[in-house]
Amino acid sequence: MLGKLIKMEEKTGSSEVEIVEKDEAKKQSKDPEFISCMMQPATSDSDPQYIGIRRILLHRKAESGVISRRYDWRCNGKGYVAYRNFISKPRKWENLRTPSLLSSPGNSGRWLPSPGPLSHQFEAESFTSSRDLRSVNQVSSRRASFSSSLSDGDNSYRRGGVEHAYSFVGMHCIFDQCKSSVTVLKFGHMSSDLLAYGASDGSLTVCSLLEEPSVLKQLTGHSKDVTDFDFSSNNQYIASSSLDKTIRVWELSRGVCIRVIYGISPQFCIRFHPVNNNFLSAGNANKELTVFNFSTGRIIKKLLFEDEVTSMDHDHTGQIIFCGDGQGTIYSVSMDSHTGSLSRSHRHRTNHKSPVTTVKYRSFSLLASGPVLLTCTQDGNLCFFSVVLQIKGYLTLRCSLKLAPRIHRIQASFCPLLSLEKGEYIVAGSEDSNVYFYDLTKPKHTCVNKLQGHRFPVMCVAWNHGENLLASSDFYGVVIVWKRAKTSS
């Protein structure tokens, strides 16, 4: 027993000696950085010890800063590494994965990178060629979407994991009183239940979409196709243009025409001024944009273009008019809201010479972080522009879609602003009697949904102000009002 105790004391004594020796070795060993700092040559008026200590303290401070950022830094309960990985990921809308219909038209898209903040001032006026973003190594079950690849996206949608971007519960109502092609279709200004549509027989029909949808007024007076119409800001009047070379102003409460403005050429498009409803702008086949006095019908100002003005729209301030002509050119025109004077500001030419059928302005888009303009030509080219209002409506092409060429003047429209959380959607009719939805955030496979119910080419589409009803019209005169499903958000 005594021998065991002696052995244990020897072991503990030896371990204590080893610990002391290690501590002495640590004291004797010098940090290489400390030695390198102390071995630096000193000047005649400097303290070598002070220089060395200062430099090594600075080094330790920098090192401790790195360690604290990595391990002690917190943001919303997350560490530095997690935050670094988060900010290095693409933005939310670039990672959106929406199922596509491979059998539908418009599955080939072109995307242009967003320009810098100063590039608006130096960008050329001519058409900027876009680049087709295609993945070099394509796998049959995977599709590239911007910087991230899509895998099993369609499968998750089929399993119900992804909510459909635009789903509809069915048809709200159908109007089939018209026996000719419906050429233009619109909801009332800031209205969810007032709908009107014009036809190729020269008639205008005003409908109510309340609990029992019905036809309110049947406006007749034009002898040829109604090409366009617009509601006044209070929805008391409608101004319509026609191929019979006239512009008519209708009072909805009585259902009568209160003014007829005669022209020398077919009238293609018409708009009330959004701020001053006493101004009425119209484009015609005589290559003119004309501003009329709504009260008197007299011409205030004319502006001449290179081709017939086929489509137009105002910005929300009323200071800029965007016009499209018969050769696919888009113009930005400055307008004085007090005098009605016009001056052409910018011109955007394209390489496809086809009449512009749609010009739609929207005051904000998440994709462009500002105002945007949507245009569509008869040959199926759909373009999405960012608008710089500070430079009098300067346009920059952001992306374009090549749809199937059209025989008829088929129009497109923006989808409601509520869709911005899931993508940037537009809706358009088609020659194959379907209504298609496209997502502009996807360079390829942009078609995300379609509505089937028409039997003839779908000419026009329009959303109501409540964003829960979509109206579409076809070549045979049928108008279908679709009811949108309520979203979970």
CSV table of C-alpha atoms in Angstrom, one decimal, residues 72-467:
chain,number,residue,atom,x,y,z
A,72,ASP,CA,-20.5,38.2,-32.0
A,73,TRP,CA,-22.3,40.1,-34.7
A,74,ARG,CA,-26.1,39.5,-34.8
A,75,CYS,CA,-28.9,40.8,-37.1
A,76,ASN,CA,-32.4,39.5,-36.5
A,77,GLY,CA,-30.9,36.6,-34.5
A,78,LYS,CA,-28.6,35.6,-37.4
A,79,GLY,CA,-24.8,35.6,-37.4
A,80,TYR,CA,-22.4,37.3,-39.7
A,81,VAL,CA,-22.0,34.3,-42.0
A,82,ALA,CA,-25.7,33.8,-42.3
A,83,TYR,CA,-26.2,37.5,-43.2
A,84,ARG,CA,-23.3,37.3,-45.7
A,85,ASN,CA,-24.9,34.4,-47.4
A,86,PHE,CA,-28.3,36.1,-47.4
A,87,ILE,CA,-27.1,39.3,-49.1
A,88,SER,CA,-25.2,37.3,-51.7
A,89,LYS,CA,-28.4,35.6,-52.9
A,90,PRO,CA,-30.3,37.0,-55.9
A,91,ARG,CA,-33.3,39.2,-55.3
A,92,LYS,CA,-36.7,37.7,-54.6
A,93,TRP,CA,-38.3,38.3,-57.9
A,94,GLU,CA,-35.2,36.9,-59.7
A,95,ASN,CA,-35.8,33.5,-58.0
A,96,LEU,CA,-39.5,33.2,-58.7
A,97,ARG,CA,-40.4,29.9,-60.1
A,98,THR,CA,-43.7,29.8,-61.8
A,99,PRO,CA,-44.9,26.7,-63.8
A,100,SER,CA,-45.2,27.2,-67.5
A,101,LEU,CA,-47.3,25.8,-70.2
A,102,LEU,CA,-45.0,24.4,-72.9
A,103,SER,CA,-47.7,24.1,-75.4
A,104,SER,CA,-48.8,27.7,-75.3
A,105,PRO,CA,-47.4,30.5,-77.5
A,106,GLY,CA,-45.0,33.0,-76.2
A,107,ASN,CA,-42.6,30.6,-74.5
A,108,SER,CA,-39.5,32.4,-76.0
A,109,GLY,CA,-38.6,35.6,-74.4
A,110,ARG,CA,-35.7,38.1,-74.5
A,111,TRP,CA,-34.4,39.9,-71.5
A,112,LEU,CA,-32.3,43.1,-71.3
A,113,PRO,CA,-30.2,43.8,-68.2
A,114,SER,CA,-31.3,46.8,-66.1
A,115,PRO,CA,-29.4,49.9,-67.1
A,116,GLY,CA,-27.4,52.0,-64.6
A,117,PRO,CA,-28.8,55.2,-63.2
A,118,LEU,CA,-26.8,57.3,-65.5
A,119,SER,CA,-27.2,55.3,-68.6
A,120,HIS,CA,-30.6,56.9,-69.4
A,121,GLN,CA,-28.8,60.1,-70.4
A,122,PHE,CA,-26.4,58.4,-72.8
A,123,GLU,CA,-28.5,55.6,-74.4
A,124,ALA,CA,-29.0,55.9,-78.1
A,125,GLU,CA,-32.4,56.6,-79.6
A,126,SER,CA,-32.3,53.6,-82.0
A,127,PHE,CA,-33.5,50.1,-81.1
A,128,THR,CA,-31.2,48.3,-78.7
A,129,SER,CA,-30.7,44.7,-79.5
A,130,SER,CA,-31.7,42.3,-76.8
A,131,ARG,CA,-29.9,39.2,-75.7
A,132,ASP,CA,-31.5,35.8,-75.5
A,133,LEU,CA,-30.7,34.4,-72.1
A,134,ARG,CA,-30.4,30.7,-72.6
A,135,SER,CA,-28.5,28.2,-70.5
A,136,VAL,CA,-25.5,26.6,-72.2
A,137,ASN,CA,-26.1,23.1,-70.8
A,138,GLN,CA,-29.9,22.5,-70.9
A,139,VAL,CA,-31.3,19.5,-69.2
A,140,SER,CA,-34.7,18.3,-70.2
A,141,SER,CA,-36.1,18.5,-66.6
A,142,ARG,CA,-34.3,21.7,-65.6
A,143,ARG,CA,-34.7,25.3,-66.9
A,144,ALA,CA,-32.5,28.2,-66.2
A,145,SER,CA,-34.2,31.3,-64.8
A,146,PHE,CA,-31.9,34.3,-64.5
A,147,SER,CA,-29.0,33.3,-62.2
A,148,SER,CA,-30.7,30.3,-60.7
A,149,SER,CA,-31.7,27.0,-62.2
A,150,LEU,CA,-35.2,25.7,-61.9
A,151,SER,CA,-35.5,22.1,-60.8
A,152,ASP,CA,-38.7,20.3,-60.0
A,153,GLY,CA,-40.6,23.6,-60.1
A,154,ASP,CA,-43.4,22.2,-62.2
A,155,ASN,CA,-43.6,19.1,-60.0
A,156,SER,CA,-44.1,21.2,-56.9
A,157,TYR,CA,-46.8,23.1,-58.6
A,158,ARG,CA,-48.6,20.0,-59.6
A,159,ARG,CA,-48.4,18.8,-56.0
A,160,GLY,CA,-50.0,22.0,-54.9
A,161,GLY,CA,-46.9,23.4,-53.3
A,162,VAL,CA,-46.9,26.6,-55.4
A,163,GLU,CA,-50.1,28.7,-55.6
A,164,HIS,CA,-51.0,29.6,-59.2
A,165,ALA,CA,-50.2,33.1,-60.1
A,166,TYR,CA,-53.7,33.9,-61.7
A,167,SER,CA,-56.4,31.3,-61.0
A,168,PHE,CA,-60.1,31.9,-61.7
A,169,VAL,CA,-63.1,30.3,-60.2
A,170,GLY,CA,-65.1,30.6,-63.4
A,171,MET,CA,-67.2,32.9,-65.5
A,172,HIS,CA,-69.0,35.7,-63.7
A,173,CYS,CA,-71.3,36.5,-66.7
A,174,ILE,CA,-71.5,36.4,-70.5
A,175,PHE,CA,-72.8,39.1,-72.8
A,176,ASP,CA,-73.7,37.8,-76.3
A,177,GLN,CA,-76.1,40.5,-77.5
A,178,CYS,CA,-73.6,41.9,-80.0
A,179,LYS,CA,-73.6,40.2,-83.4
A,180,SER,CA,-70.3,41.6,-84.7
A,181,SER,CA,-66.7,41.6,-83.6
A,182,VAL,CA,-66.0,43.5,-80.4
A,183,THR,CA,-63.1,45.7,-81.2
A,184,VAL,CA,-62.5,47.5,-77.9
A,185,LEU,CA,-63.4,46.7,-74.2
A,186,LYS,CA,-63.0,48.8,-71.1
A,187,PHE,CA,-64.1,49.2,-67.5
A,188,GLY,CA,-65.2,52.6,-66.1
A,189,HIS,CA,-62.7,54.9,-64.6
A,190,MET,CA,-62.0,53.7,-61.0
A,191,SER,CA,-65.0,51.4,-61.3
A,192,SER,CA,-65.5,47.7,-60.6
A,193,ASP,CA,-68.9,47.1,-62.1
A,194,LEU,CA,-69.3,49.5,-65.1
A,195,LEU,CA,-68.2,47.8,-68.4
A,196,ALA,CA,-68.5,49.1,-71.9
A,197,TYR,CA,-67.5,47.6,-75.3
A,198,GLY,CA,-67.5,48.8,-78.9
A,199,ALA,CA,-68.1,46.7,-82.0
A,200,SER,CA,-67.4,46.7,-85.7
A,201,ASP,CA,-71.0,47.5,-86.5
A,202,GLY,CA,-70.5,51.0,-84.9
A,203,SER,CA,-72.4,50.3,-81.7
A,204,LEU,CA,-71.4,50.9,-78.1
A,205,THR,CA,-72.8,48.8,-75.2
A,206,VAL,CA,-72.7,49.8,-71.6
A,207,CYS,CA,-73.2,47.1,-69.0
A,208,SER,CA,-73.5,46.8,-65.2
A,209,LEU,CA,-71.8,43.9,-63.4
A,210,LEU,CA,-73.7,44.1,-60.1
A,211,GLU,CA,-75.5,41.1,-58.6
A,212,GLU,CA,-77.6,40.7,-61.7
A,213,PRO,CA,-75.4,41.7,-64.7
A,214,SER,CA,-77.4,43.6,-67.3
A,215,VAL,CA,-77.1,46.0,-70.3
A,216,LEU,CA,-77.7,49.6,-69.3
A,217,LYS,CA,-77.4,51.5,-72.6
A,218,GLN,CA,-77.0,50.7,-76.3
A,219,LEU,CA,-75.3,53.6,-78.0
A,220,THR,CA,-75.7,53.7,-81.8
A,221,GLY,CA,-74.5,56.4,-84.2
A,222,HIS,CA,-71.2,55.4,-85.8
A,223,SER,CA,-71.5,53.9,-89.3
A,224,LYS,CA,-68.3,51.9,-89.1
A,225,ASP,CA,-66.1,50.2,-86.6
A,226,VAL,CA,-65.6,51.7,-83.2
A,227,THR,CA,-61.8,51.8,-82.9
A,228,ASP,CA,-61.5,53.2,-79.4
A,229,PHE,CA,-63.3,54.9,-76.6
A,230,ASP,CA,-62.6,56.4,-73.2
A,231,PHE,CA,-64.5,57.2,-70.0
A,232,SER,CA,-64.3,60.6,-68.4
A,233,SER,CA,-63.0,60.8,-64.9
A,234,ASN,CA,-66.5,60.8,-63.4
A,235,ASN,CA,-67.8,58.1,-65.8
A,236,GLN,CA,-70.6,60.5,-67.0
A,237,TYR,CA,-69.4,60.7,-70.5
A,238,ILE,CA,-67.8,58.4,-73.2
A,239,ALA,CA,-65.7,59.7,-76.1
A,240,SER,CA,-65.5,57.3,-79.0
A,241,SER,CA,-63.5,57.2,-82.2
A,242,SER,CA,-64.4,55.3,-85.4
A,243,LEU,CA,-63.4,54.4,-88.9
A,244,ASP,CA,-66.2,56.6,-90.1
A,245,LYS,CA,-63.9,59.6,-89.5
A,246,THR,CA,-65.9,61.0,-86.6
A,247,ILE,CA,-65.5,61.4,-82.9
A,248,ARG,CA,-68.6,61.2,-80.8
A,249,VAL,CA,-69.3,62.3,-77.2
A,250,TRP,CA,-72.0,60.4,-75.3
A,251,GLU,CA,-73.8,61.2,-72.1
A,252,LEU,CA,-74.3,57.9,-70.3
A,253,SER,CA,-77.2,59.0,-68.0
A,254,ARG,CA,-79.5,59.7,-71.1
A,255,GLY,CA,-77.7,57.4,-73.5
A,256,VAL,CA,-77.5,60.0,-76.3
A,257,CYS,CA,-74.8,61.6,-78.4
A,258,ILE,CA,-74.3,65.2,-77.4
A,259,ARG,CA,-71.5,66.1,-79.8
A,260,VAL,CA,-70.0,64.9,-83.1
A,261,ILE,CA,-66.6,66.0,-84.3
A,262,TYR,CA,-66.0,65.4,-88.0
A,263,GLY,CA,-62.5,64.6,-89.4
A,264,ILE,CA,-61.0,63.9,-92.8
A,265,SER,CA,-59.5,60.5,-92.0
A,266,PRO,CA,-60.4,57.5,-89.9
A,267,GLN,CA,-59.9,58.0,-86.1
A,268,PHE,CA,-57.9,55.2,-84.4
A,269,CYS,CA,-57.5,56.1,-80.7
A,270,ILE,CA,-58.8,58.6,-78.2
A,271,ARG,CA,-58.2,59.6,-74.6
A,272,PHE,CA,-59.5,62.1,-72.0
A,273,HIS,CA,-56.9,64.1,-70.3
A,274,PRO,CA,-56.4,62.5,-66.8
A,275,VAL,CA,-56.2,65.9,-65.0
A,276,ASN,CA,-58.1,68.3,-67.3
A,277,ASN,CA,-61.1,66.5,-68.7
A,278,ASN,CA,-61.8,69.4,-71.0
A,279,PHE,CA,-59.1,68.2,-73.2
A,280,LEU,CA,-59.6,65.3,-75.6
A,281,SER,CA,-56.7,63.8,-77.6
A,282,ALA,CA,-57.2,61.6,-80.7
A,283,GLY,CA,-54.9,59.9,-83.2
A,284,ASN,CA,-55.9,59.4,-86.8
A,285,ALA,CA,-54.9,57.9,-90.1
A,286,ASN,CA,-53.7,61.3,-91.3
A,287,LYS,CA,-50.6,61.0,-89.2
A,288,GLU,CA,-51.9,63.5,-86.7
A,289,LEU,CA,-52.4,63.7,-82.9
A,290,THR,CA,-55.1,66.3,-82.3
A,291,VAL,CA,-56.2,67.9,-79.1
A,292,PHE,CA,-59.9,69.0,-78.9
A,293,ASN,CA,-61.8,71.1,-76.5
A,294,PHE,CA,-64.4,68.8,-75.0
A,295,SER,CA,-66.9,71.6,-74.4
A,296,THR,CA,-66.8,73.2,-77.8
A,297,GLY,CA,-65.4,70.5,-80.0
A,298,ARG,CA,-62.8,72.9,-81.5
A,299,ILE,CA,-59.2,71.9,-82.3
A,300,ILE,CA,-56.7,73.3,-79.9
A,301,LYS,CA,-53.5,71.7,-81.2
A,302,LYS,CA,-52.2,69.3,-83.9
A,303,LEU,CA,-48.9,67.4,-84.1
A,304,LEU,CA,-47.8,65.6,-87.2
A,305,PHE,CA,-46.0,62.2,-87.2
A,306,GLU,CA,-44.3,60.0,-89.7
A,307,ASP,CA,-47.2,57.5,-89.9
A,308,GLU,CA,-50.7,57.0,-88.8
A,309,VAL,CA,-51.3,57.2,-85.0
A,310,THR,CA,-52.8,53.8,-84.1
A,311,SER,CA,-52.6,53.7,-80.3
A,312,MET,CA,-52.0,56.1,-77.3
A,313,ASP,CA,-52.1,56.5,-73.6
A,314,HIS,CA,-51.5,59.3,-71.0
A,315,ASP,CA,-49.2,59.2,-68.0
A,316,HIS,CA,-50.8,59.8,-64.6
A,317,THR,CA,-49.7,63.4,-64.5
A,318,GLY,CA,-51.2,64.3,-67.9
A,319,GLN,CA,-48.0,65.9,-69.0
A,320,ILE,CA,-46.9,63.1,-71.4
A,321,ILE,CA,-48.7,61.2,-74.1
A,322,PHE,CA,-47.3,58.0,-75.4
A,323,CYS,CA,-48.2,57.2,-79.0
A,324,GLY,CA,-47.6,54.3,-81.3
A,325,ASP,CA,-47.8,54.5,-85.1
A,326,GLY,CA,-48.3,52.2,-88.1
A,327,GLN,CA,-44.6,51.4,-88.3
A,328,GLY,CA,-44.1,50.2,-84.8
A,329,THR,CA,-42.5,53.5,-83.5
A,330,ILE,CA,-43.3,54.7,-80.0
A,331,TYR,CA,-43.3,58.5,-79.3
A,332,SER,CA,-43.2,60.4,-76.1
A,333,VAL,CA,-45.1,63.7,-76.5
A,334,SER,CA,-45.1,66.5,-73.9
A,335,MET,CA,-48.4,68.2,-73.3
A,336,ASP,CA,-49.3,71.4,-71.4
A,337,SER,CA,-52.2,70.6,-69.1
A,338,HIS,CA,-53.3,74.3,-69.2
A,339,THR,CA,-53.0,75.2,-72.8
A,340,GLY,CA,-53.1,71.8,-74.5
A,341,SER,CA,-49.9,72.5,-76.6
A,342,LEU,CA,-47.9,69.5,-77.8
A,343,SER,CA,-44.2,69.0,-78.4
A,344,ARG,CA,-42.5,65.7,-79.4
A,345,SER,CA,-39.9,64.7,-76.9
A,346,HIS,CA,-38.5,61.3,-77.7
A,347,ARG,CA,-38.9,58.6,-80.3
A,348,HIS,CA,-38.2,54.9,-80.0
A,349,ARG,CA,-37.8,53.0,-83.3
A,350,THR,CA,-38.0,49.3,-83.6
A,351,ASN,CA,-36.8,46.9,-86.3
A,352,HIS,CA,-40.3,45.4,-86.9
A,353,LYS,CA,-42.6,47.5,-89.1
A,354,SER,CA,-46.0,46.6,-87.8
A,355,PRO,CA,-48.9,48.8,-86.4
A,356,VAL,CA,-48.9,49.3,-82.7
A,357,THR,CA,-52.1,47.9,-81.2
A,358,THR,CA,-51.5,48.5,-77.5
A,359,VAL,CA,-50.0,51.3,-75.5
A,360,LYS,CA,-50.5,51.0,-71.8
A,361,TYR,CA,-48.9,53.1,-69.1
A,362,ARG,CA,-48.6,52.2,-65.4
A,363,SER,CA,-47.2,54.5,-62.7
A,364,PHE,CA,-45.1,51.8,-60.9
A,365,SER,CA,-43.6,48.4,-61.5
A,366,LEU,CA,-41.5,46.4,-59.1
A,367,LEU,CA,-39.5,45.0,-62.1
A,368,ALA,CA,-38.4,48.5,-63.2
A,369,SER,CA,-38.7,50.3,-59.8
A,370,GLY,CA,-40.7,53.1,-61.4
A,371,PRO,CA,-43.1,53.9,-64.2
A,372,VAL,CA,-43.4,51.5,-67.1
A,373,LEU,CA,-45.0,51.3,-70.6
A,374,LEU,CA,-46.4,48.2,-72.3
A,375,THR,CA,-46.7,48.1,-76.1
A,376,CYS,CA,-47.8,45.4,-78.5
A,377,THR,CA,-47.7,45.3,-82.3
A,378,GLN,CA,-49.8,43.4,-84.7
A,379,ASP,CA,-47.0,41.0,-85.6
A,380,GLY,CA,-46.8,39.7,-82.0
A,381,ASN,CA,-43.9,41.8,-80.6
A,382,LEU,CA,-44.7,42.8,-77.0
A,383,CYS,CA,-42.3,45.3,-75.4
A,384,PHE,CA,-41.9,46.4,-71.8
A,385,PHE,CA,-40.2,49.8,-71.3
A,386,SER,CA,-39.1,51.7,-68.2
A,387,VAL,CA,-40.1,55.4,-68.3
A,388,VAL,CA,-38.1,58.3,-67.0
A,389,LEU,CA,-40.6,61.1,-66.4
A,390,GLN,CA,-37.8,63.5,-65.4
A,391,ILE,CA,-36.5,63.3,-69.0
A,392,LYS,CA,-39.9,63.9,-70.6
A,393,GLY,CA,-40.9,60.3,-70.9
A,394,TYR,CA,-37.6,58.8,-72.0
A,395,LEU,CA,-38.1,55.1,-72.8
A,396,THR,CA,-35.6,52.2,-72.1
A,397,LEU,CA,-36.5,48.8,-73.4
A,398,ARG,CA,-36.3,46.3,-70.5
A,399,CYS,CA,-37.6,43.1,-72.0
A,400,SER,CA,-39.6,41.9,-75.0
A,401,LEU,CA,-41.6,38.8,-75.9
A,402,LYS,CA,-42.2,37.4,-79.3
A,403,LEU,CA,-45.7,36.1,-79.6
A,404,ALA,CA,-47.5,34.5,-82.6
A,405,PRO,CA,-48.2,37.0,-85.4
A,406,ARG,CA,-51.8,38.3,-85.4
A,407,ILE,CA,-54.2,38.9,-88.2
A,408,HIS,CA,-56.5,41.0,-86.1
A,409,ARG,CA,-55.8,44.0,-83.9
A,410,ILE,CA,-55.4,42.0,-80.7
A,411,GLN,CA,-54.6,43.9,-77.5
A,412,ALA,CA,-52.7,43.3,-74.3
A,413,SER,CA,-52.9,44.7,-70.8
A,414,PHE,CA,-51.1,44.9,-67.5
A,415,CYS,CA,-52.3,42.6,-64.7
A,416,PRO,CA,-53.2,44.2,-61.3
A,417,LEU,CA,-50.7,45.6,-59.0
A,418,LEU,CA,-51.4,43.0,-56.4
A,419,SER,CA,-49.5,40.5,-58.6
A,420,LEU,CA,-46.2,42.3,-57.9
A,421,GLU,CA,-45.6,40.1,-54.9
A,422,LYS,CA,-45.4,37.0,-57.2
A,423,GLY,CA,-44.1,38.4,-60.5
A,424,GLU,CA,-44.7,41.0,-63.3
A,425,TYR,CA,-47.7,39.7,-65.3
A,426,ILE,CA,-49.5,40.8,-68.4
A,427,VAL,CA,-52.5,39.3,-70.1
A,428,ALA,CA,-53.3,39.2,-73.8
A,429,GLY,CA,-55.7,37.7,-76.3
A,430,SER,CA,-54.8,35.3,-79.0
A,431,GLU,CA,-55.8,34.0,-82.4
A,432,ASP,CA,-56.4,30.5,-81.0
A,433,SER,CA,-59.4,31.8,-78.9
A,434,ASN,CA,-57.5,31.6,-75.5
A,435,VAL,CA,-56.5,34.3,-73.0
A,436,TYR,CA,-52.9,34.0,-72.0
A,437,PHE,CA,-51.0,35.2,-68.9
A,438,TYR,CA,-47.3,36.0,-69.2
A,439,ASP,CA,-44.7,36.6,-66.5
A,440,LEU,CA,-42.0,39.1,-67.6
A,441,THR,CA,-39.6,38.1,-64.8
A,442,LYS,CA,-38.9,34.8,-66.7
A,443,PRO,CA,-36.7,35.1,-69.8
A,444,LYS,CA,-38.0,31.8,-71.0
A,445,HIS,CA,-41.3,29.9,-70.6
A,446,THR,CA,-43.1,33.1,-69.8
A,447,CYS,CA,-46.7,31.8,-70.3
A,448,VAL,CA,-48.0,30.8,-66.8
A,449,ASN,CA,-51.7,30.4,-67.4
A,450,LYS,CA,-54.5,30.5,-70.0
A,451,LEU,CA,-58.3,30.8,-70.0
A,452,GLN,CA,-60.4,28.7,-72.3
A,453,GLY,CA,-63.9,29.6,-73.1
A,454,HIS,CA,-64.1,31.6,-76.4
A,455,ARG,CA,-64.6,29.9,-79.7
A,456,PHE,CA,-63.1,32.7,-81.8
A,457,PRO,CA,-60.0,34.9,-81.7
A,458,VAL,CA,-59.8,37.0,-78.5
A,459,MET,CA,-59.5,40.6,-79.4
A,460,CYS,CA,-59.5,42.6,-76.2
A,461,VAL,CA,-58.9,42.1,-72.4
A,462,ALA,CA,-59.5,44.5,-69.5
A,463,TRP,CA,-59.3,44.4,-65.7
A,464,ASN,CA,-61.7,46.2,-63.4
A,465,HIS,CA,-60.6,48.6,-60.7
A,466,GLY,CA,-61.3,46.0,-57.9
A,467,GLU,CA,-58.9,43.6,-59.7
